[in-house]
Each structure stands twice: as structure tokens, then as C-alpha cells.
């Protein structure tokens, strides 16, 4: 976070993925207490658009991606944030905040608890991110037992996405960051799997450098 | 399936949750080969609405709920199927097919791979179903290891739904059926968990009888 917001003293925090903006801002402030920047909540401004136009750093938190994209569209912030970031304002998105940084938020894992006017995101990166990624089948604990789950695997869901959309998808394992400089992406701190239509899944590790179509450089 | 479609010789199969209608119909025919009814695919008719109006049984398969609800709305079938079922035509929904039987499909686990014109479902039952339900945190296997996953639990996702919608939700464990007769629901073959705004989660087992607000009778 400190690397991404180097030289920025005040970062605009967008808590729309959560229902309780005040307590989410408070939590984010505790989380970044040792960082050399302060967080200010977009909901503390009278005019959210003005807050974006004046921001020198933007941090979008996690929660529910449908709620987040709903509020961003309702408040008319999609184009403004997209433009500010293209002008050089650093952007950090966590979980749902990484989903909306993509062309659409269609590779979210979240439940559609609200009907948004559109799935269109900021398009900061030219590919899709699937956060909280894990490969293969899942298990859950019932008391002492570990029970197998038969619902769709994550890669099955991403394959369904690719039946309707050609955009490449990167599944980020938990704890992994992806830094995008406008031309290439660097994987930091963990692993990822890459899904391109017609290709087999590619596993990449910390330090991998990818271009906009998610091909390793 | 044979119980639900007792006395019906031909059942209309709706494969819209899958992209490949022909192969899904073929699979469903193999699955029901020993049943005393034949399946006919809605995509084999020139006029899908006419197929619904003439059907004496309706079976909606699983796959992606967003794709399913998209096609049902695009083809103008929501109201027609809802009306036929209220007139007494038996309906069976599996996975995504159970999501769309609810007032909305908002308690799906699927990925929003397509933007539907609405989330409205058939409203055959007055509550929401969450299929493939499991409680608590999930795990996944990495080679020999079992790894913990930190993404939202299912009950956390249902709590997010309840921040925006008051409708009660029943989470059906895999392998569990819910039979609804227009007034009450009977749990068959497995367990479920019930989520009502303001109440603690209630676990119910095979044989439980619930009213339309998911209160045990």
C-alpha cells in the first residue's frame, strides 16, 4: 500500500462495497495506521464527484461487488475515476475493489444482492481479475469431518464466463497482489492462474511479468 | 422426479442455464431414462411460449443462473411459466432451476457471466433458495495439503442479501430436495439452514415442514 501510494499524503477511501461506510472507514484506518498517508472517506464529502476530481490517491475496499458497482454507477463515478487513474492517480483495489478495476465486474464471486444499472467497471486493467481464487474442488468442515462439495469449481465458472466473453482472466490466490503500470502487470507475494480462451490454464508465481493480454513477458 | 411428475407422460425440459442445449437435453434424458416420463427440450420447439402453454410438466436444469434468467426474460417466459405452475402444472428445478423458482435469483452462487434484463424469477415459492449450501468456511486441496480459504462464507453472503432484501432464505445442502405444495414445504433427503432477518440461523432436517415464511410447522 505504501509503495502504491508513495508521495501521497491523503488517499480517498471508497467503502461502497460495504453497507456501513463509517465502520468500514474506521477499520481501513486501523489497517493503514502505520502507513505514511491518511484515509478520507468519500462518504464524508457532500459531493462524491468533486472528491474524486480532487483525489491524489484512490483506495477501493472489498465487500459485495454488486453493491459497489451499483453505487458507483448511481453516483456517476465510473468515468471520473477511470479518467483520474488514466491521468496518473494511483489506484488500489482489494477484492471487490479489484473486480471493478476491470472492464466489467463479471468475474466476481459475490452474490447479486442488488441489481446494478450495468456491470461495467473502470477498465483500469484490460483483463479480468478473479479475486480469492483457488483451483479445483472445495471442501468444508462438519464437526471433525471434512466434506466434499459438488457445486461448480472456480475454473468451471471462469469457463462459463469465457463462453460469453473473450477477455482473459487472472485468478489471484489470496494474499497476492498484481501491480499494473499501464503496460505490464507484476505479480507480487503469491501465485495466480491465467485463463485465456482456447489455451490451457497457466500457473504463474511471484515476480511474473505479464502483458495486457496476460501473456508472460 | 417420478413423484413430482406423477401421471405426466411428457415433461418440458428447459436447458437455458447451459450453453449447449442439445447435449444438456441428452444428459438429462440419460439421467431420467428409468422414469415413467419422456423429456422434450424447449429449444426443439419453434415457439418456446407455445411449448410452455402446452406443457403438462416443467423441469428446469442447472448451470449458470444469470444465463438462465437472461434467456427466460429475453424469450418472455417468466410470466407464462409462473402462471402455468399456479394452474397446477408440476415444476422441478435443480440448482439454477431452483434459484429462478424464487421471487428473484439473487441468492445464486453463480458468476454474472451475462447481464440479464432483470433478476426477477417465477415466484413459485415465496422465499429464497440458496442451493449447494454449506455452512462455515471452506477449504481446498493443494496436493497433499488442505488449505483454508478466507473469502466470504455462504452465511456472510446471505447476511449481505438480507441487508438489502427482507425475504427469508433457505440454504439447501447438496442432495436435499424441498417439496412445495402451494402452502407448505417439506424437506426431503437431507438438511437445510434457514435465515430470517433478526433471527439466528435454524438448522432443519429431513421431514421438516415449513410455512411460506420458513417457520417450522
PDB file of N, CA and C in Angstrom, chain B residues 21-103:
ATOM      1  N   UNK B  21     -27.549 -26.595 -25.448  1.00  0.00           N
ATOM      2  CA  UNK B  21     -28.881 -27.116 -25.127  1.00  0.00           C
ATOM      3  C   UNK B  21     -29.036 -28.582 -25.518  1.00  0.00           C
ATOM      4  N   UNK B  22     -28.512 -28.949 -26.696  1.00  0.00           N
ATOM      5  CA  UNK B  22     -28.674 -30.323 -27.174  1.00  0.00           C
ATOM      6  C   UNK B  22     -27.993 -31.336 -26.260  1.00  0.00           C
ATOM      7  N   UNK B  23     -26.732 -31.049 -25.898  1.00  0.00           N
ATOM      8  CA  UNK B  23     -26.019 -32.052 -25.096  1.00  0.00           C
ATOM      9  C   UNK B  23     -26.573 -32.080 -23.661  1.00  0.00           C
ATOM     10  N   UNK B  24     -27.093 -30.938 -23.188  1.00  0.00           N
ATOM     11  CA  UNK B  24     -27.686 -30.948 -21.848  1.00  0.00           C
ATOM     12  C   UNK B  24     -28.973 -31.770 -21.847  1.00  0.00           C
ATOM     13  N   UNK B  25     -29.779 -31.636 -22.897  1.00  0.00           N
ATOM     14  CA  UNK B  25     -31.005 -32.445 -23.010  1.00  0.00           C
ATOM     15  C   UNK B  25     -30.664 -33.934 -23.048  1.00  0.00           C
ATOM     16  N   UNK B  26     -29.634 -34.259 -23.824  1.00  0.00           N
ATOM     17  CA  UNK B  26     -29.197 -35.660 -23.932  1.00  0.00           C
ATOM     18  C   UNK B  26     -28.800 -36.206 -22.546  1.00  0.00           C
ATOM     19  N   UNK B  27     -28.033 -35.408 -21.791  1.00  0.00           N
ATOM     20  CA  UNK B  27     -27.626 -35.819 -20.442  1.00  0.00           C
ATOM     21  C   UNK B  27     -28.828 -35.998 -19.518  1.00  0.00           C
ATOM     22  N   UNK B  28     -29.771 -35.062 -19.594  1.00  0.00           N
ATOM     23  CA  UNK B  28     -30.971 -35.127 -18.744  1.00  0.00           C
ATOM     24  C   UNK B  28     -31.809 -36.357 -19.119  1.00  0.00           C
ATOM     25  N   UNK B  29     -31.823 -36.704 -20.403  1.00  0.00           N
ATOM     26  CA  UNK B  29     -32.570 -37.911 -20.841  1.00  0.00           C
ATOM     27  C   UNK B  29     -31.928 -39.171 -20.271  1.00  0.00           C
ATOM     28  N   UNK B  30     -30.591 -39.228 -20.260  1.00  0.00           N
ATOM     29  CA  UNK B  30     -29.901 -40.384 -19.667  1.00  0.00           C
ATOM     30  C   UNK B  30     -30.229 -40.475 -18.175  1.00  0.00           C
ATOM     31  N   UNK B  31     -30.221 -39.313 -17.512  1.00  0.00           N
ATOM     32  CA  UNK B  31     -30.446 -39.242 -16.065  1.00  0.00           C
ATOM     33  C   UNK B  31     -31.854 -39.702 -15.696  1.00  0.00           C
ATOM     34  N   UNK B  32     -32.824 -39.472 -16.587  1.00  0.00           N
ATOM     35  CA  UNK B  32     -34.222 -39.819 -16.284  1.00  0.00           C
ATOM     36  C   UNK B  32     -34.697 -41.011 -17.116  1.00  0.00           C
ATOM     37  N   UNK B  33     -33.760 -41.801 -17.653  1.00  0.00           N
ATOM     38  CA  UNK B  33     -34.120 -42.899 -18.577  1.00  0.00           C
ATOM     39  C   UNK B  33     -35.093 -43.891 -17.938  1.00  0.00           C
ATOM     40  N   UNK B  34     -34.941 -44.134 -16.634  1.00  0.00           N
ATOM     41  CA  UNK B  34     -35.788 -45.147 -15.989  1.00  0.00           C
ATOM     42  C   UNK B  34     -37.109 -44.552 -15.485  1.00  0.00           C
ATOM     43  N   UNK B  35     -37.309 -43.242 -15.646  1.00  0.00           N
ATOM     44  CA  UNK B  35     -38.534 -42.594 -15.146  1.00  0.00           C
ATOM     45  C   UNK B  35     -39.695 -42.832 -16.112  1.00  0.00           C
ATOM     46  N   UNK B  36     -40.925 -42.819 -15.596  1.00  0.00           N
ATOM     47  CA  UNK B  36     -42.083 -43.084 -16.455  1.00  0.00           C
ATOM     48  C   UNK B  36     -42.550 -41.854 -17.242  1.00  0.00           C
ATOM     49  N   UNK B  37     -41.628 -40.987 -17.621  1.00  0.00           N
ATOM     50  CA  UNK B  37     -41.990 -39.835 -18.479  1.00  0.00           C
ATOM     51  C   UNK B  37     -40.854 -39.602 -19.469  1.00  0.00           C
ATOM     52  N   UNK B  38     -41.191 -38.957 -20.583  1.00  0.00           N
ATOM     53  CA  UNK B  38     -40.175 -38.565 -21.560  1.00  0.00           C
ATOM     54  C   UNK B  38     -39.885 -37.079 -21.427  1.00  0.00           C
ATOM     55  N   UNK B  39     -38.645 -36.695 -21.751  1.00  0.00           N
ATOM     56  CA  UNK B  39     -38.272 -35.275 -21.751  1.00  0.00           C
ATOM     57  C   UNK B  39     -38.285 -34.755 -23.184  1.00  0.00           C
ATOM     58  N   UNK B  40     -38.837 -33.547 -23.354  1.00  0.00           N
ATOM     59  CA  UNK B  40     -38.749 -32.867 -24.644  1.00  0.00           C
ATOM     60  C   UNK B  40     -38.120 -31.493 -24.390  1.00  0.00           C
ATOM     61  N   UNK B  41     -37.165 -31.098 -25.214  1.00  0.00           N
ATOM     62  CA  UNK B  41     -36.435 -29.845 -24.991  1.00  0.00           C
ATOM     63  C   UNK B  41     -37.209 -28.651 -25.514  1.00  0.00           C
ATOM     64  N   UNK B  42     -37.253 -27.579 -24.731  1.00  0.00           N
ATOM     65  CA  UNK B  42     -37.970 -26.369 -25.164  1.00  0.00           C
ATOM     66  C   UNK B  42     -37.325 -25.784 -26.420  1.00  0.00           C
ATOM     67  N   UNK B  43     -36.022 -26.002 -26.596  1.00  0.00           N
ATOM     68  CA  UNK B  43     -35.312 -25.472 -27.767  1.00  0.00           C
ATOM     69  C   UNK B  43     -35.632 -26.263 -29.039  1.00  0.00           C
ATOM     70  N   UNK B  44     -36.342 -27.369 -28.902  1.00  0.00           N
ATOM     71  CA  UNK B  44     -36.747 -28.145 -30.078  1.00  0.00           C
ATOM     72  C   UNK B  44     -38.058 -27.613 -30.679  1.00  0.00           C
ATOM     73  N   UNK B  45     -38.723 -26.723 -29.965  1.00  0.00           N
ATOM     74  CA  UNK B  45     -39.959 -26.091 -30.470  1.00  0.00           C
ATOM     75  C   UNK B  45     -39.619 -24.825 -31.255  1.00  0.00           C
ATOM     76  N   UNK B  46     -40.433 -24.508 -32.255  1.00  0.00           N
ATOM     77  CA  UNK B  46     -40.281 -23.226 -32.953  1.00  0.00           C
ATOM     78  C   UNK B  46     -40.692 -22.086 -32.033  1.00  0.00           C
ATOM     79  N   UNK B  47     -41.715 -22.338 -31.202  1.00  0.00           N
ATOM     80  CA  UNK B  47     -42.269 -21.275 -30.366  1.00  0.00           C
ATOM     81  C   UNK B  47     -42.187 -21.714 -28.896  1.00  0.00           C
ATOM     82  N   UNK B  48     -41.226 -21.123 -28.166  1.00  0.00           N
ATOM     83  CA  UNK B  48     -40.987 -21.531 -26.777  1.00  0.00           C
ATOM     84  C   UNK B  48     -42.210 -21.245 -25.897  1.00  0.00           C
ATOM     85  N   UNK B  49     -42.884 -20.122 -26.150  1.00  0.00           N
ATOM     86  CA  UNK B  49     -44.051 -19.753 -25.348  1.00  0.00           C
ATOM     87  C   UNK B  49     -45.174 -20.775 -25.523  1.00  0.00           C
ATOM     88  N   UNK B  50     -45.362 -21.211 -26.765  1.00  0.00           N
ATOM     89  CA  UNK B  50     -46.382 -22.227 -27.048  1.00  0.00           C
ATOM     90  C   UNK B  50     -46.040 -23.533 -26.327  1.00  0.00           C
ATOM     91  N   UNK B  51     -44.752 -23.879 -26.322  1.00  0.00           N
ATOM     92  CA  UNK B  51     -44.304 -25.099 -25.628  1.00  0.00           C
ATOM     93  C   UNK B  51     -44.687 -25.041 -24.152  1.00  0.00           C
ATOM     94  N   UNK B  52     -44.501 -23.873 -23.535  1.00  0.00           N
ATOM     95  CA  UNK B  52     -44.851 -23.698 -22.122  1.00  0.00           C
ATOM     96  C   UNK B  52     -46.362 -23.821 -21.935  1.00  0.00           C
ATOM     97  N   UNK B  53     -47.145 -23.208 -22.829  1.00  0.00           N
ATOM     98  CA  UNK B  53     -48.601 -23.207 -22.682  1.00  0.00           C
ATOM     99  C   UNK B  53     -49.183 -24.609 -22.819  1.00  0.00           C
ATOM    100  N   UNK B  54     -48.487 -25.483 -23.568  1.00  0.00           N
ATOM    101  CA  UNK B  54     -48.970 -26.851 -23.787  1.00  0.00           C
ATOM    102  C   UNK B  54     -48.375 -27.866 -22.814  1.00  0.00           C
ATOM    103  N   UNK B  55     -47.379 -27.436 -22.009  1.00  0.00           N
ATOM    104  CA  UNK B  55     -46.656 -28.397 -21.163  1.00  0.00           C
ATOM    105  C   UNK B  55     -47.522 -28.918 -20.027  1.00  0.00           C
ATOM    106  N   UNK B  56     -47.342 -30.207 -19.689  1.00  0.00           N
ATOM    107  CA  UNK B  56     -48.037 -30.746 -18.518  1.00  0.00           C
ATOM    108  C   UNK B  56     -47.056 -31.025 -17.374  1.00  0.00           C
ATOM    109  N   UNK B  57     -45.785 -30.690 -17.581  1.00  0.00           N
ATOM    110  CA  UNK B  57     -44.761 -30.773 -16.539  1.00  0.00           C
ATOM    111  C   UNK B  57     -43.555 -29.955 -17.003  1.00  0.00           C
ATOM    112  N   UNK B  58     -42.884 -29.247 -16.082  1.00  0.00           N
ATOM    113  CA  UNK B  58     -41.751 -28.380 -16.449  1.00  0.00           C
ATOM    114  C   UNK B  58     -40.560 -28.715 -15.561  1.00  0.00           C
ATOM    115  N   UNK B  59     -39.410 -28.948 -16.203  1.00  0.00           N
ATOM    116  CA  UNK B  59     -38.181 -29.320 -15.488  1.00  0.00           C
ATOM    117  C   UNK B  59     -37.081 -28.361 -15.939  1.00  0.00           C
ATOM    118  N   UNK B  60     -36.571 -27.561 -15.007  1.00  0.00           N
ATOM    119  CA  UNK B  60     -35.543 -26.577 -15.330  1.00  0.00           C
ATOM    120  C   UNK B  60     -34.210 -27.030 -14.734  1.00  0.00           C
ATOM    121  N   UNK B  61     -33.237 -27.264 -15.605  1.00  0.00           N
ATOM    122  CA  UNK B  61     -31.941 -27.789 -15.199  1.00  0.00           C
ATOM    123  C   UNK B  61     -31.002 -26.730 -14.639  1.00  0.00           C
ATOM    124  N   UNK B  62     -29.856 -27.178 -14.144  1.00  0.00           N
ATOM    125  CA  UNK B  62     -28.868 -26.297 -13.542  1.00  0.00           C
ATOM    126  C   UNK B  62     -27.821 -25.803 -14.529  1.00  0.00           C
ATOM    127  N   UNK B  63     -26.880 -25.024 -14.010  1.00  0.00           N
ATOM    128  CA  UNK B  63     -25.830 -24.426 -14.837  1.00  0.00           C
ATOM    129  C   UNK B  63     -25.586 -23.037 -14.301  1.00  0.00           C
ATOM    130  N   UNK B  64     -25.720 -22.016 -15.140  1.00  0.00           N
ATOM    131  CA  UNK B  64     -25.500 -20.643 -14.699  1.00  0.00           C
ATOM    132  C   UNK B  64     -26.839 -19.896 -14.594  1.00  0.00           C
ATOM    133  N   UNK B  65     -27.141 -19.414 -13.388  1.00  0.00           N
ATOM    134  CA  UNK B  65     -28.439 -18.762 -13.127  1.00  0.00           C
ATOM    135  C   UNK B  65     -28.608 -17.451 -13.888  1.00  0.00           C
ATOM    136  N   UNK B  66     -27.494 -16.738 -14.133  1.00  0.00           N
ATOM    137  CA  UNK B  66     -27.589 -15.469 -14.864  1.00  0.00           C
ATOM    138  C   UNK B  66     -27.961 -15.734 -16.325  1.00  0.00           C
ATOM    139  N   UNK B  67     -27.353 -16.760 -16.899  1.00  0.00           N
ATOM    140  CA  UNK B  67     -27.660 -17.151 -18.270  1.00  0.00           C
ATOM    141  C   UNK B  67     -29.117 -17.610 -18.371  1.00  0.00           C
ATOM    142  N   UNK B  68     -29.539 -18.417 -17.402  1.00  0.00           N
ATOM    143  CA  UNK B  68     -30.907 -18.932 -17.374  1.00  0.00           C
ATOM    144  C   UNK B  68     -31.927 -17.801 -17.273  1.00  0.00           C
ATOM    145  N   UNK B  69     -31.739 -16.893 -16.310  1.00  0.00           N
ATOM    146  CA  UNK B  69     -32.734 -15.820 -16.124  1.00  0.00           C
ATOM    147  C   UNK B  69     -32.695 -14.861 -17.310  1.00  0.00           C
ATOM    148  N   UNK B  70     -31.511 -14.651 -17.886  1.00  0.00           N
ATOM    149  CA  UNK B  70     -31.380 -13.821 -19.085  1.00  0.00           C
ATOM    150  C   UNK B  70     -32.257 -14.365 -20.206  1.00  0.00           C
ATOM    151  N   UNK B  71     -32.114 -15.656 -20.508  1.00  0.00           N
ATOM    152  CA  UNK B  71     -32.862 -16.254 -21.616  1.00  0.00           C
ATOM    153  C   UNK B  71     -34.361 -16.296 -21.318  1.00  0.00           C
ATOM    154  N   UNK B  72     -34.733 -16.596 -20.068  1.00  0.00           N
ATOM    155  CA  UNK B  72     -36.155 -16.644 -19.711  1.00  0.00           C
ATOM    156  C   UNK B  72     -36.823 -15.277 -19.912  1.00  0.00           C
ATOM    157  N   UNK B  73     -36.112 -14.203 -19.529  1.00  0.00           N
ATOM    158  CA  UNK B  73     -36.666 -12.853 -19.727  1.00  0.00           C
ATOM    159  C   UNK B  73     -36.675 -12.480 -21.209  1.00  0.00           C
ATOM    160  N   UNK B  74     -35.578 -12.757 -21.901  1.00  0.00           N
ATOM    161  CA  UNK B  74     -35.474 -12.408 -23.333  1.00  0.00           C
ATOM    162  C   UNK B  74     -36.575 -13.066 -24.147  1.00  0.00           C
ATOM    163  N   UNK B  75     -36.911 -14.304 -23.768  1.00  0.00           N
ATOM    164  CA  UNK B  75     -37.922 -15.063 -24.508  1.00  0.00           C
ATOM    165  C   UNK B  75     -39.331 -14.846 -23.955  1.00  0.00           C
ATOM    166  N   UNK B  76     -39.455 -13.990 -22.961  1.00  0.00           N
ATOM    167  CA  UNK B  76     -40.764 -13.634 -22.409  1.00  0.00           C
ATOM    168  C   UNK B  76     -41.481 -14.789 -21.719  1.00  0.00           C
ATOM    169  N   UNK B  77     -40.721 -15.633 -21.001  1.00  0.00           N
ATOM    170  CA  UNK B  77     -41.309 -16.845 -20.422  1.00  0.00           C
ATOM    171  C   UNK B  77     -41.589 -16.765 -18.917  1.00  0.00           C
ATOM    172  N   UNK B  78     -41.135 -15.718 -18.258  1.00  0.00           N
ATOM    173  CA  UNK B  78     -41.269 -15.658 -16.795  1.00  0.00           C
ATOM    174  C   UNK B  78     -42.743 -15.729 -16.379  1.00  0.00           C
ATOM    175  N   UNK B  79     -43.543 -14.836 -16.922  1.00  0.00           N
ATOM    176  CA  UNK B  79     -44.946 -14.782 -16.511  1.00  0.00           C
ATOM    177  C   UNK B  79     -45.692 -16.057 -16.909  1.00  0.00           C
ATOM    178  N   UNK B  80     -45.415 -16.565 -18.109  1.00  0.00           N
ATOM    179  CA  UNK B  80     -46.126 -17.747 -18.623  1.00  0.00           C
ATOM    180  C   UNK B  80     -45.857 -18.976 -17.745  1.00  0.00           C
ATOM    181  N   UNK B  81     -44.605 -19.224 -17.408  1.00  0.00           N
ATOM    182  CA  UNK B  81     -44.273 -20.392 -16.582  1.00  0.00           C
ATOM    183  C   UNK B  81     -44.861 -20.219 -15.180  1.00  0.00           C
ATOM    184  N   UNK B  82     -44.749 -19.006 -14.634  1.00  0.00           N
ATOM    185  CA  UNK B  82     -45.309 -18.717 -13.323  1.00  0.00           C
ATOM    186  C   UNK B  82     -46.813 -19.023 -13.321  1.00  0.00           C
ATOM    187  N   UNK B  83     -47.524 -18.612 -14.364  1.00  0.00           N
ATOM    188  CA  UNK B  83     -48.968 -18.829 -14.451  1.00  0.00           C
ATOM    189  C   UNK B  83     -49.302 -20.313 -14.580  1.00  0.00           C
ATOM    190  N   UNK B  84     -48.585 -21.022 -15.472  1.00  0.00           N
ATOM    191  CA  UNK B  84     -48.836 -22.455 -15.671  1.00  0.00           C
ATOM    192  C   UNK B  84     -48.676 -23.221 -14.352  1.00  0.00           C
ATOM    193  N   UNK B  85     -47.626 -22.890 -13.595  1.00  0.00           N
ATOM    194  CA  UNK B  85     -47.382 -23.610 -12.336  1.00  0.00           C
ATOM    195  C   UNK B  85     -48.476 -23.286 -11.320  1.00  0.00           C
ATOM    196  N   UNK B  86     -48.927 -22.024 -11.302  1.00  0.00           N
ATOM    197  CA  UNK B  86     -50.016 -21.666 -10.376  1.00  0.00           C
ATOM    198  C   UNK B  86     -51.320 -22.369 -10.771  1.00  0.00           C
ATOM    199  N   UNK B  87     -51.435 -22.777 -12.034  1.00  0.00           N
ATOM    200  CA  UNK B  87     -52.615 -23.523 -12.501  1.00  0.00           C
ATOM    201  C   UNK B  87     -52.506 -25.020 -12.204  1.00  0.00           C
ATOM    202  N   UNK B  88     -51.339 -25.439 -11.660  1.00  0.00           N
ATOM    203  CA  UNK B  88     -51.214 -26.835 -11.241  1.00  0.00           C
ATOM    204  C   UNK B  88     -50.210 -27.676 -12.011  1.00  0.00           C
ATOM    205  N   UNK B  89     -49.525 -27.092 -13.000  1.00  0.00           N
ATOM    206  CA  UNK B  89     -48.500 -27.835 -13.734  1.00  0.00           C
ATOM    207  C   UNK B  89     -47.300 -28.062 -12.810  1.00  0.00           C
ATOM    208  N   UNK B  90     -46.886 -29.323 -12.605  1.00  0.00           N
ATOM    209  CA  UNK B  90     -45.750 -29.553 -11.695  1.00  0.00           C
ATOM    210  C   UNK B  90     -44.438 -29.006 -12.263  1.00  0.00           C
ATOM    211  N   UNK B  91     -43.622 -28.448 -11.356  1.00  0.00           N
ATOM    212  CA  UNK B  91     -42.348 -27.820 -11.710  1.00  0.00           C
ATOM    213  C   UNK B  91     -41.251 -28.461 -10.876  1.00  0.00           C
ATOM    214  N   UNK B  92     -40.155 -28.844 -11.516  1.00  0.00           N
ATOM    215  CA  UNK B  92     -38.959 -29.283 -10.794  1.00  0.00           C
ATOM    216  C   UNK B  92     -37.789 -28.417 -11.246  1.00  0.00           C
ATOM    217  N   UNK B  93     -37.087 -27.847 -10.294  1.00  0.00           N
ATOM    218  CA  UNK B  93     -35.902 -27.048 -10.606  1.00  0.00           C
ATOM    219  C   UNK B  93     -34.697 -27.599  -9.872  1.00  0.00           C
ATOM    220  N   UNK B  94     -33.593 -27.764 -10.592  1.00  0.00           N
ATOM    221  CA  UNK B  94     -32.350 -28.255  -9.998  1.00  0.00           C
ATOM    222  C   UNK B  94     -31.344 -27.104  -9.992  1.00  0.00           C
ATOM    223  N   UNK B  95     -30.729 -26.844  -8.865  1.00  0.00           N
ATOM    224  CA  UNK B  95     -29.655 -25.845  -8.775  1.00  0.00           C
ATOM    225  C   UNK B  95     -30.151 -24.495  -9.350  1.00  0.00           C
ATOM    226  N   UNK B  96     -29.628 -24.023 -10.471  1.00  0.00           N
ATOM    227  CA  UNK B  96     -30.107 -22.761 -11.059  1.00  0.00           C
ATOM    228  C   UNK B  96     -31.618 -22.791 -11.280  1.00  0.00           C
ATOM    229  N   UNK B  97     -32.152 -23.969 -11.587  1.00  0.00           N
ATOM    230  CA  UNK B  97     -33.601 -24.121 -11.779  1.00  0.00           C
ATOM    231  C   UNK B  97     -34.393 -23.910 -10.498  1.00  0.00           C
ATOM    232  N   UNK B  98     -33.740 -24.084  -9.331  1.00  0.00           N
ATOM    233  CA  UNK B  98     -34.404 -23.765  -8.064  1.00  0.00           C
ATOM    234  C   UNK B  98     -34.244 -22.281  -7.732  1.00  0.00           C
ATOM    235  N   UNK B  99     -33.112 -21.680  -8.126  1.00  0.00           N
ATOM    236  CA  UNK B  99     -32.919 -20.236  -7.923  1.00  0.00           C
ATOM    237  C   UNK B  99     -34.014 -19.426  -8.614  1.00  0.00           C
ATOM    238  N   UNK B 100     -34.343 -19.782  -9.869  1.00  0.00           N
ATOM    239  CA  UNK B 100     -35.311 -18.992 -10.634  1.00  0.00           C
ATOM    240  C   UNK B 100     -36.752 -19.281 -10.221  1.00  0.00           C
ATOM    241  N   UNK B 101     -36.993 -20.310  -9.381  1.00  0.00           N
ATOM    242  CA  UNK B 101     -38.333 -20.583  -8.866  1.00  0.00           C
ATOM    243  C   UNK B 101     -38.709 -19.613  -7.745  1.00  0.00           C
ATOM    244  N   UNK B 102     -37.760 -18.823  -7.281  1.00  0.00           N
ATOM    245  CA  UNK B 102     -37.931 -17.901  -6.149  1.00  0.00           C
ATOM    246  C   UNK B 102     -38.387 -16.524  -6.664  1.00  0.00           C
ATOM    247  N   UNK B 103     -38.739 -15.618  -5.753  1.00  0.00           N
ATOM    248  CA  UNK B 103     -39.117 -14.265  -6.192  1.00  0.00           C
ATOM    249  C   UNK B 103     -38.040 -13.625  -7.083  1.00  0.00           C
TER     250      UNK B 103
END
